[in-house]
mmCIF file of C-alpha atoms in Angstrom:
data_model
loop_
_atom_site.group_PDB
_atom_site.id
_atom_site.type_symbol
_atom_site.label_atom_id
_atom_site.label_comp_id
_atom_site.label_asym_id
_atom_site.label_seq_id
_atom_site.Cartn_x
_atom_site.Cartn_y
_atom_site.Cartn_z
ATOM 1 C CA MET C 151 0.025 0.000 -0.062
ATOM 2 C CA SER C 152 1.739 3.779 -0.960
ATOM 3 C CA ASP C 153 2.721 6.205 1.516
ATOM 4 C CA ASP C 154 -0.649 8.477 0.204
ATOM 5 C CA SER C 155 -3.375 6.140 1.032
ATOM 6 C CA THR C 156 -6.317 7.116 2.969
ATOM 7 C CA PHE C 157 -7.859 5.000 5.733
ATOM 8 C CA VAL C 158 -11.012 5.595 6.805
ATOM 9 C CA LEU C 159 -12.767 5.225 10.311
ATOM 10 C CA THR C 160 -15.427 5.548 12.493
ATOM 11 C CA GLY C 161 -16.108 9.943 12.055
ATOM 12 C CA LEU C 162 -12.189 10.574 10.597
ATOM 13 C CA GLN C 163 -10.063 10.305 8.120
ATOM 14 C CA LEU C 164 -6.488 8.811 8.825
ATOM 15 C CA VAL C 165 -3.693 10.089 6.080
ATOM 16 C CA ILE C 166 -0.656 8.393 6.243
ATOM 17 C CA MET C 167 2.138 11.015 6.166
ATOM 18 C CA GLY C 168 5.839 10.438 7.137
ATOM 19 C CA ASP C 169 7.637 12.293 9.722
ATOM 20 C CA VAL C 170 4.396 13.455 12.436
ATOM 21 C CA GLU C 171 5.606 14.987 15.859
ATOM 22 C CA ALA C 172 3.684 14.154 19.078
ATOM 23 C CA ASP C 173 2.611 17.661 19.660
ATOM 24 C CA ALA C 174 2.471 18.673 16.350
ATOM 25 C CA PRO C 175 1.429 22.484 15.964
ATOM 26 C CA ASP C 176 -2.710 21.457 15.293
ATOM 27 C CA GLY C 177 -2.952 19.018 18.014
ATOM 28 C CA SER C 178 -2.374 16.101 16.036
ATOM 29 C CA ILE C 179 -0.691 13.195 17.811
ATOM 30 C CA GLY C 180 1.646 10.410 15.145
ATOM 31 C CA PHE C 181 3.408 7.558 15.853
ATOM 32 C CA THR C 182 6.364 9.050 17.162
ATOM 33 C CA ARG C 183 8.958 5.906 17.564
ATOM 34 C CA ASP C 184 8.551 3.727 14.537
ATOM 35 C CA SER C 185 9.344 0.305 16.632
ATOM 36 C CA TYR C 186 6.077 0.029 18.376
ATOM 37 C CA TRP C 187 4.680 -1.474 15.448
ATOM 38 C CA SER C 188 6.402 -3.360 12.582
ATOM 39 C CA GLU C 189 4.581 -1.395 9.787
ATOM 40 C CA LYS C 190 6.655 2.038 10.545
ATOM 41 C CA LYS C 191 4.563 4.749 9.078
ATOM 42 C CA GLN C 192 3.193 7.883 11.244
ATOM 43 C CA ALA C 193 0.086 9.214 10.971
ATOM 44 C CA THR C 194 -2.049 12.587 11.768
ATOM 45 C CA ILE C 195 -5.605 13.042 12.076
ATOM 46 C CA VAL C 196 -7.369 15.027 9.258
ATOM 47 C CA SER C 197 -11.125 16.278 11.175
ATOM 48 C CA GLU C 198 -13.625 14.722 8.439
ATOM 49 C CA THR C 199 -16.880 13.205 9.293
ATOM 50 C CA ILE C 200 -17.299 10.569 7.200
ATOM 51 C CA PRO C 201 -19.623 7.446 7.320
ATOM 52 C CA SER C 202 -18.949 4.052 9.459
ATOM 53 C CA ALA C 203 -16.562 1.532 8.127
ATOM 54 C CA ALA C 204 -16.063 -0.275 11.416
ATOM 55 C CA SER C 205 -15.653 -3.534 9.013
ATOM 56 C CA ASN C 206 -12.101 -2.260 7.851
ATOM 57 C CA ASN C 207 -9.300 -4.484 8.996
ATOM 58 C CA VAL C 208 -6.733 -2.065 7.763
ATOM 59 C CA ALA C 209 -8.510 1.007 9.447
ATOM 60 C CA SER C 210 -9.374 -1.031 12.815
ATOM 61 C CA GLU C 211 -5.539 -1.955 12.863
ATOM 62 C CA LYS C 212 -4.148 1.872 12.605
ATOM 63 C CA LEU C 213 -6.835 3.156 15.212
ATOM 64 C CA ARG C 214 -5.292 -0.369 17.708
ATOM 65 C CA ASN C 215 -1.781 1.852 16.400
ATOM 66 C CA LEU C 216 -2.697 5.145 17.343
ATOM 67 C CA LEU C 217 -4.260 4.109 20.752
ATOM 68 C CA MET C 218 -1.005 2.487 21.403
ATOM 69 C CA THR C 219 1.179 5.073 20.627
ATOM 70 C CA ILE C 220 -1.062 7.702 22.763
ATOM 71 C CA CYS C 221 -0.547 5.045 25.766
ATOM 72 C CA LEU C 222 3.398 4.767 25.417
ATOM 73 C CA ASP C 223 3.836 8.421 24.500
ATOM 74 C CA TYR C 224 1.207 9.831 27.282
ATOM 75 C CA PRO C 225 1.076 6.890 30.193
ATOM 76 C CA PHE C 226 0.018 9.344 32.661
ATOM 77 C CA TRP C 227 -3.342 10.026 30.842
ATOM 78 C CA ASN C 228 -6.282 8.065 31.656
ATOM 79 C CA ASP C 229 -9.438 6.731 30.027
ATOM 80 C CA PHE C 230 -11.385 10.229 30.445
ATOM 81 C CA ARG C 231 -8.371 12.373 29.058
ATOM 82 C CA ILE C 232 -8.383 9.700 25.792
ATOM 83 C CA LEU C 233 -12.053 9.814 25.338
ATOM 84 C CA ASP C 234 -11.626 12.895 24.974
ATOM 85 C CA PHE C 235 -8.701 13.587 22.933
ATOM 86 C CA PHE C 236 -10.417 11.286 20.452
ATOM 87 C CA ASN C 237 -14.103 12.553 20.818
ATOM 88 C CA LYS C 238 -12.373 16.176 20.216
ATOM 89 C CA ARG C 239 -11.272 14.812 17.127
ATOM 90 C CA SER C 240 -14.880 13.481 15.646
ATOM 91 C CA ILE C 241 -13.755 9.737 16.498
ATOM 92 C CA SER C 242 -16.910 8.777 17.889
ATOM 93 C CA MET C 243 -16.034 6.315 20.463
ATOM 94 C CA THR C 244 -17.790 5.165 24.144
ATOM 95 C CA MET C 245 -15.745 4.530 27.144
ATOM 96 C CA GLU C 246 -16.882 0.844 26.814
ATOM 97 C CA GLU C 247 -15.404 0.961 23.239
ATOM 98 C CA LEU C 248 -12.753 2.622 24.550
ATOM 99 C CA ARG C 249 -12.023 -0.285 27.167
ATOM 100 C CA ASP C 250 -12.350 -2.780 24.397
ATOM 101 C CA LEU C 251 -10.012 -1.211 22.273
ATOM 102 C CA ARG C 252 -7.716 -0.796 25.243
ATOM 103 C CA ARG C 253 -8.039 -4.700 25.673
ATOM 104 C CA GLU C 254 -7.467 -5.627 22.074
ATOM 105 C CA CYS C 255 -4.332 -3.924 22.471
ATOM 106 C CA GLY C 256 -3.707 -6.031 25.772
ATOM 107 C CA ILE C 257 -2.860 -2.721 27.513
ATOM 108 C CA GLU C 258 -6.293 -2.796 29.251
ATOM 109 C CA ARG C 259 -4.222 -1.259 32.503
ATOM 110 C CA ARG C 260 -1.902 0.676 33.443
ATOM 111 C CA GLU C 261 0.160 -2.025 34.275
ATOM 112 C CA ASP C 262 -0.062 -2.976 30.890
ATOM 113 C CA VAL C 263 1.370 -0.071 29.332
ATOM 114 C CA CYS C 264 4.193 -0.249 32.175
ATOM 115 C CA LEU C 265 5.299 -3.765 31.078
ATOM 116 C CA GLU C 266 5.291 -2.825 27.487
ATOM 117 C CA LEU C 267 7.024 0.602 27.903
ATOM 118 C CA MET C 268 10.109 -1.839 29.937
ATOM 119 C CA ARG C 269 9.818 -3.995 27.441
ATOM 120 C CA LEU C 270 10.620 -1.625 24.624
ATOM 121 C CA TYR C 271 13.466 -0.472 26.512
ATOM 122 C CA PHE C 272 15.324 -3.804 27.651
ATOM 123 C CA ASN C 273 15.242 -4.603 24.440
ATOM 124 C CA ASN C 274 16.818 -1.393 23.269
ATOM 125 C CA GLU C 275 13.752 -0.807 20.329
ATOM 126 C CA ILE C 276 13.151 2.723 22.500
ATOM 127 C CA GLU C 277 14.789 5.795 24.798
ATOM 128 C CA LEU C 278 12.576 6.470 27.509
ATOM 129 C CA ASP C 279 11.696 10.487 27.923
ATOM 130 C CA LYS C 280 11.439 11.453 31.494
ATOM 131 C CA LYS C 281 7.651 10.941 31.878
ATOM 132 C CA GLN C 282 7.597 7.577 30.628
ATOM 133 C CA VAL C 283 10.089 6.750 33.519
ATOM 134 C CA GLN C 284 8.395 8.260 36.259
ATOM 135 C CA PHE C 285 5.617 6.318 35.344
ATOM 136 C CA ILE C 286 7.043 3.490 35.534
ATOM 137 C CA GLU C 287 8.836 4.118 38.428
ATOM 138 C CA ARG C 288 5.883 4.883 40.392
ATOM 139 C CA LEU C 289 4.135 1.973 39.496
ATOM 140 C CA ASN C 290 7.507 -0.375 39.938
ATOM 141 C CA PRO C 291 10.701 1.592 42.093
ATOM 142 C CA ALA C 292 12.851 -0.882 41.395
ATOM 143 C CA PHE C 293 13.140 -0.443 37.927
ATOM 144 C CA ARG C 294 15.059 2.694 39.346
ATOM 145 C CA ASP C 295 17.721 0.078 40.117
ATOM 146 C CA ARG C 296 18.182 -0.742 35.989
ATOM 147 C CA ASP C 297 22.154 0.982 36.512
ATOM 148 C CA PHE C 298 23.206 -1.622 39.469
ATOM 149 C CA LEU C 299 22.649 -4.802 37.679
ATOM 150 C CA ALA C 300 25.038 -7.446 39.412
ATOM 151 C CA ASP C 301 26.171 -11.050 37.252
ATOM 152 C CA ARG C 302 26.070 -12.958 40.832
ATOM 153 C CA PRO C 303 24.728 -13.516 44.282
ATOM 154 C CA GLY C 304 27.084 -11.188 46.498
ATOM 155 C CA GLU C 305 28.975 -8.759 43.929
ATOM 156 C CA LEU C 306 26.245 -6.110 45.330
ATOM 157 C CA LEU C 307 24.464 -5.757 48.250
ATOM 158 C CA VAL C 308 23.057 -2.426 49.334
ATOM 159 C CA TYR C 309 22.498 -1.316 52.839
ATOM 160 C CA GLU C 310 20.167 1.158 54.524
ATOM 161 C CA CYS C 311 18.930 1.712 58.205
ATOM 162 C CA VAL C 312 15.416 2.488 57.948
ATOM 163 C CA PHE C 313 13.765 4.613 61.028
ATOM 164 C CA PHE C 314 9.798 4.139 61.941
ATOM 165 C CA ARG C 315 7.342 4.897 64.210
ATOM 166 C CA ARG C 316 4.833 2.048 65.389
ATOM 167 C CA LEU C 317 3.900 -0.271 68.133
ATOM 168 C CA ASN C 318 3.857 3.418 69.928
ATOM 169 C CA LYS C 319 7.759 2.731 69.987
ATOM 170 C CA MET C 320 10.599 4.133 67.436
ATOM 171 C CA PHE C 321 12.551 1.549 65.561
ATOM 172 C CA TYR C 322 15.161 1.091 63.369
ATOM 173 C CA LEU C 323 15.363 -1.435 60.464
ATOM 174 C CA HIS C 324 18.621 -2.573 59.333
ATOM 175 C CA LEU C 325 18.172 -3.608 56.052
ATOM 176 C CA VAL C 326 20.601 -5.260 53.699
ATOM 177 C CA PHE C 327 19.192 -6.359 49.856
ATOM 178 C CA ASP C 328 21.213 -8.492 47.419
ATOM 179 C CA LEU C 329 20.557 -6.622 43.741
ATOM 180 C CA PHE C 330 21.475 -9.877 42.020
ATOM 181 C CA ASN C 331 18.215 -11.758 43.260
ATOM 182 C CA GLY C 332 16.328 -9.990 45.441
ATOM 183 C CA TYR C 333 17.281 -11.238 48.677
ATOM 184 C CA ALA C 334 16.557 -9.362 52.292
ATOM 185 C CA PHE C 335 18.220 -9.549 55.612
ATOM 186 C CA GLY C 336 17.167 -7.339 58.486
ATOM 187 C CA LYS C 337 17.941 -6.047 62.206
ATOM 188 C CA VAL C 338 14.961 -4.535 64.111
ATOM 189 C CA SER C 339 17.250 -2.042 66.589
ATOM 190 C CA ARG C 340 16.145 0.699 69.081
ATOM 191 C CA ARG C 341 19.345 2.455 67.897
ATOM 192 C CA CYS C 342 20.955 3.578 64.845
ATOM 193 C CA SER C 343 24.287 2.365 65.408
ATOM 194 C CA GLY C 344 25.964 1.528 62.037
ATOM 195 C CA GLU C 345 27.971 -1.301 64.315
ATOM 196 C CA ILE C 346 24.690 -3.421 64.537
ATOM 197 C CA GLY C 347 24.310 -3.167 60.595
ATOM 198 C CA LEU C 348 28.367 -4.430 61.031
ATOM 199 C CA LYS C 349 27.134 -7.226 63.539
ATOM 200 C CA LEU C 350 24.535 -8.221 61.017
ATOM 201 C CA LEU C 351 26.521 -8.388 57.745
ATOM 202 C CA GLN C 352 29.691 -10.667 60.124
ATOM 203 C CA GLU C 353 27.202 -12.754 61.846
ATOM 204 C CA LYS C 354 24.468 -14.064 59.491
ATOM 205 C CA ILE C 355 25.051 -12.371 55.777
ATOM 206 C CA VAL C 356 28.935 -13.629 55.025
ATOM 207 C CA PRO C 357 28.495 -16.787 56.921
ATOM 208 C CA PHE C 358 25.182 -17.339 54.823
ATOM 209 C CA TYR C 359 26.957 -16.652 51.766
ATOM 210 C CA GLN C 360 30.319 -18.566 52.456
ATOM 211 C CA SER C 361 27.898 -21.804 52.963
ATOM 212 C CA ARG C 362 26.478 -21.624 49.417
ATOM 213 C CA GLY C 363 30.388 -20.583 48.125
ATOM 214 C CA TYR C 364 30.231 -16.661 47.346
ATOM 215 C CA GLU C 365 32.127 -13.877 48.482
ATOM 216 C CA ILE C 366 30.333 -10.592 49.049
ATOM 217 C CA HIS C 367 32.299 -8.063 46.739
ATOM 218 C CA GLY C 368 31.048 -4.841 47.434
ATOM 219 C CA ILE C 369 28.083 -3.547 49.622
ATOM 220 C CA LEU C 370 26.012 0.338 48.269
ATOM 221 C CA HIS C 371 25.324 2.376 51.018
ATOM 222 C CA SER C 372 21.841 4.006 50.126
ATOM 223 C CA VAL C 373 21.403 7.542 49.529
ATOM 224 C CA LYS C 374 18.721 7.992 52.431
ATOM 225 C CA SER C 375 21.182 6.485 55.310
ATOM 226 C CA THR C 376 23.390 9.783 54.195
ATOM 227 C CA ARG C 377 21.960 12.001 56.654
ATOM 228 C CA ASP C 378 24.468 14.288 59.633
ATOM 229 C CA HIS C 379 23.487 11.989 62.256
ATOM 230 C CA TRP C 380 25.068 8.460 60.017
ATOM 231 C CA GLU C 381 28.184 10.109 58.918
ATOM 232 C CA ALA C 382 29.713 8.971 62.369
ATOM 233 C CA GLU C 383 28.406 6.179 62.503
ATOM 234 C CA GLU C 384 29.244 4.851 58.573
ATOM 235 C CA ALA C 385 33.181 6.214 59.960
ATOM 236 C CA LYS C 386 32.739 3.418 62.699
ATOM 237 C CA ILE C 387 31.646 0.548 60.274
ATOM 238 C CA LYS C 388 33.835 1.354 56.617
ATOM 239 C CA ASP C 389 37.035 0.418 57.818
ATOM 240 C CA SER C 390 35.574 -2.995 59.601
ATOM 241 C CA ILE C 391 33.762 -3.445 56.356
ATOM 242 C CA ILE C 392 36.838 -2.737 53.716
ATOM 243 C CA ALA C 393 39.113 -5.051 56.394
ATOM 244 C CA MET C 394 36.530 -7.971 55.332
ATOM 245 C CA GLY C 395 38.090 -7.677 51.756
ATOM 246 C CA ILE C 396 34.324 -5.710 51.074
ATOM 247 C CA GLU C 397 34.108 -2.554 48.817
ATOM 248 C CA TRP C 398 32.148 0.247 50.654
ATOM 249 C CA LEU C 399 30.414 2.254 48.121
ATOM 250 C CA GLU C 400 28.342 5.282 48.007
ATOM 251 C CA PRO C 401 26.900 6.058 44.991
ATOM 252 C CA LYS C 402 23.931 8.680 46.275
ATOM 253 C CA HIS C 403 21.122 6.767 45.275
ATOM 254 C CA GLU C 404 17.801 6.255 46.137
ATOM 255 C CA PHE C 405 17.184 2.229 45.354
ATOM 256 C CA GLY C 406 13.715 1.007 44.402
ATOM 257 C CA ILE C 407 14.422 -2.544 46.376
ATOM 258 C CA ILE C 408 14.835 -1.016 49.758
ATOM 259 C CA GLN C 409 11.406 1.447 48.532
ATOM 260 C CA ARG C 410 9.287 -1.267 47.324
ATOM 261 C CA PHE C 411 9.825 -3.288 50.030
ATOM 262 C CA GLN C 412 8.910 -0.868 52.454
ATOM 263 C CA ARG C 413 5.726 -0.142 50.683
ATOM 264 C CA ASP C 414 4.554 -3.052 49.603
ATOM 265 C CA PHE C 415 5.443 -5.430 52.555
ATOM 266 C CA LEU C 416 7.045 -3.670 55.756
ATOM 267 C CA ASP C 417 3.934 -1.964 56.316
ATOM 268 C CA SER C 418 1.701 -4.853 56.511
ATOM 269 C CA PHE C 419 4.524 -6.324 58.710
ATOM 270 C CA PHE C 420 3.675 -4.107 61.475
ATOM 271 C CA SER C 421 0.027 -3.289 60.830
ATOM 272 C CA ASN C 422 -0.203 -7.491 61.127
ATOM 273 C CA ALA C 423 1.944 -7.183 64.588
ATOM 274 C CA GLU C 424 -0.491 -4.203 65.665
ATOM 275 C CA ALA C 425 -3.744 -6.019 64.993
ATOM 276 C CA LEU C 426 -2.059 -9.123 66.565
ATOM 277 C CA ASP C 427 -0.870 -7.103 69.666
ATOM 278 C CA VAL C 428 2.956 -8.448 69.480
ATOM 279 C CA SER C 429 5.374 -7.396 71.844
ATOM 280 C CA LEU C 430 8.572 -5.569 71.489
ATOM 281 C CA LEU C 431 10.117 -8.838 72.653
ATOM 282 C CA MET C 432 8.886 -10.613 69.885
ATOM 283 C CA ILE C 433 9.085 -8.219 66.862
ATOM 284 C CA GLN C 434 12.300 -9.531 65.648
ATOM 285 C CA PRO C 435 11.403 -13.391 66.190
ATOM 286 C CA ALA C 436 8.496 -12.607 64.098
ATOM 287 C CA PHE C 437 10.253 -10.677 61.545
ATOM 288 C CA ASP C 438 13.322 -13.413 61.164
ATOM 289 C CA ARG C 439 10.233 -15.902 60.447
ATOM 290 C CA TRP C 440 8.461 -13.284 58.368
ATOM 291 C CA MET C 441 12.321 -12.986 56.423
ATOM 292 C CA ILE C 442 12.016 -16.513 55.570
ATOM 293 C CA LYS C 443 8.983 -16.747 54.217
ATOM 294 C CA TYR C 444 10.001 -13.443 52.245
ATOM 295 C CA ASN C 445 12.910 -14.733 50.460
ATOM 296 C CA ALA C 446 11.228 -18.063 49.368
ATOM 297 C CA PHE C 447 10.192 -16.477 46.717
ATOM 298 C CA CYS C 448 13.466 -14.633 46.059
ATOM 299 C CA PRO C 449 15.141 -17.754 44.090
ATOM 300 C CA PHE C 450 18.777 -17.351 45.494
ATOM 301 C CA HIS C 451 20.935 -18.379 41.698
ATOM 302 C CA GLN C 452 18.415 -16.455 39.747
ATOM 303 C CA ARG C 453 18.669 -13.140 38.822
ATOM 304 C CA ARG C 454 15.562 -10.881 40.249
ATOM 305 C CA ASN C 455 12.909 -9.578 37.405
ATOM 306 C CA LEU C 456 13.039 -5.716 37.140
ATOM 307 C CA LEU C 457 10.124 -6.191 34.552
ATOM 308 C CA GLY C 458 7.514 -6.993 37.604
ATOM 309 C CA PHE C 459 5.550 -4.303 38.445
ATOM 310 C CA ALA C 460 3.952 -6.301 41.595
ATOM 311 C CA ASP C 461 5.620 -8.438 43.738
ATOM 312 C CA GLU C 462 4.894 -11.979 43.362
ATOM 313 C CA LEU C 463 4.127 -12.449 46.757
ATOM 314 C CA GLU C 464 1.003 -10.191 46.076
ATOM 315 C CA SER C 465 -0.632 -12.508 43.654
ATOM 316 C CA THR C 466 -0.079 -15.342 46.090
ATOM 317 C CA GLY C 467 -1.959 -13.614 49.298
ATOM 318 C CA ARG C 468 -0.174 -11.374 51.906
ATOM 319 C CA ILE C 469 2.239 -13.244 54.259
ATOM 320 C CA SER C 470 0.571 -14.580 57.731
ATOM 321 C CA LEU C 471 2.200 -12.830 60.802
ATOM 322 C CA GLU C 472 2.228 -15.522 63.453
ATOM 323 C CA ALA C 473 2.202 -13.943 66.753
ATOM 324 C CA LYS C 474 3.615 -16.904 68.881
ATOM 325 C CA CYS C 475 7.366 -17.240 68.251
ATOM 326 C CA ASN C 476 9.848 -20.386 69.544
#
């Protein structure tokens, strides 16, 4: 089919053009990334009401491609905004028809759009703009760690001391995550002391990796822990960590794996603890038991999936917190 062919849709004409920008002066929108579709064409909308031709398969595909373009280029647009865009350009469509069209395109939910954007990015088919990155990271904070990819367990661990107030008490949670497989370790404390994190590393984490034939290569210090009061604590443990043959790195980065853990699981753990009236002395044993179940969903020898916008635990139901701890 030639480049100047015209496709008829309900309430509009689509004219296949050459290079139409996403934000053209006339308000039209085009296929801004050729890699979105197998047919590398671009389109602009001409306001001209013409008879319906819903049976036109080619025209229907062009409409699906247009919808896909809008959803990928403008991921924050909701269905009302998209429907308004269509209706203002004489594309007669109801909300139900729009949702059916989204279902046909495989982008029924915003999570589907997120997954498609990540797939295209990891396949080197597109470069993400600022809005697309913000959209992905909002749904999937783990995407923020895409520049910190490890090749084996223990190559890169990230450490952060998190402050929170629950059960009418102030707590610090010393968290260590493996950026390769997502394995997590944690120590609940009433103090922020870096020596607690060091003890966790020496007595639990290092032996854990050694028993599996791995050495810990480097520890990344999360940016959230780099507050003024933490500098003295960092000085206490930095030399000890280096003396163990482990690099101490400060990338000044906020790690998504920690944000995701706090948002999706840590809050629910303490909510359950409050509901079950777990005593202060039982918090650490309960947390240890809960972490065993959490890590069961992170195969030690398997790279974690940065494409996932929702953790596997969410699809299998929340982990129950047992009030009784041995």
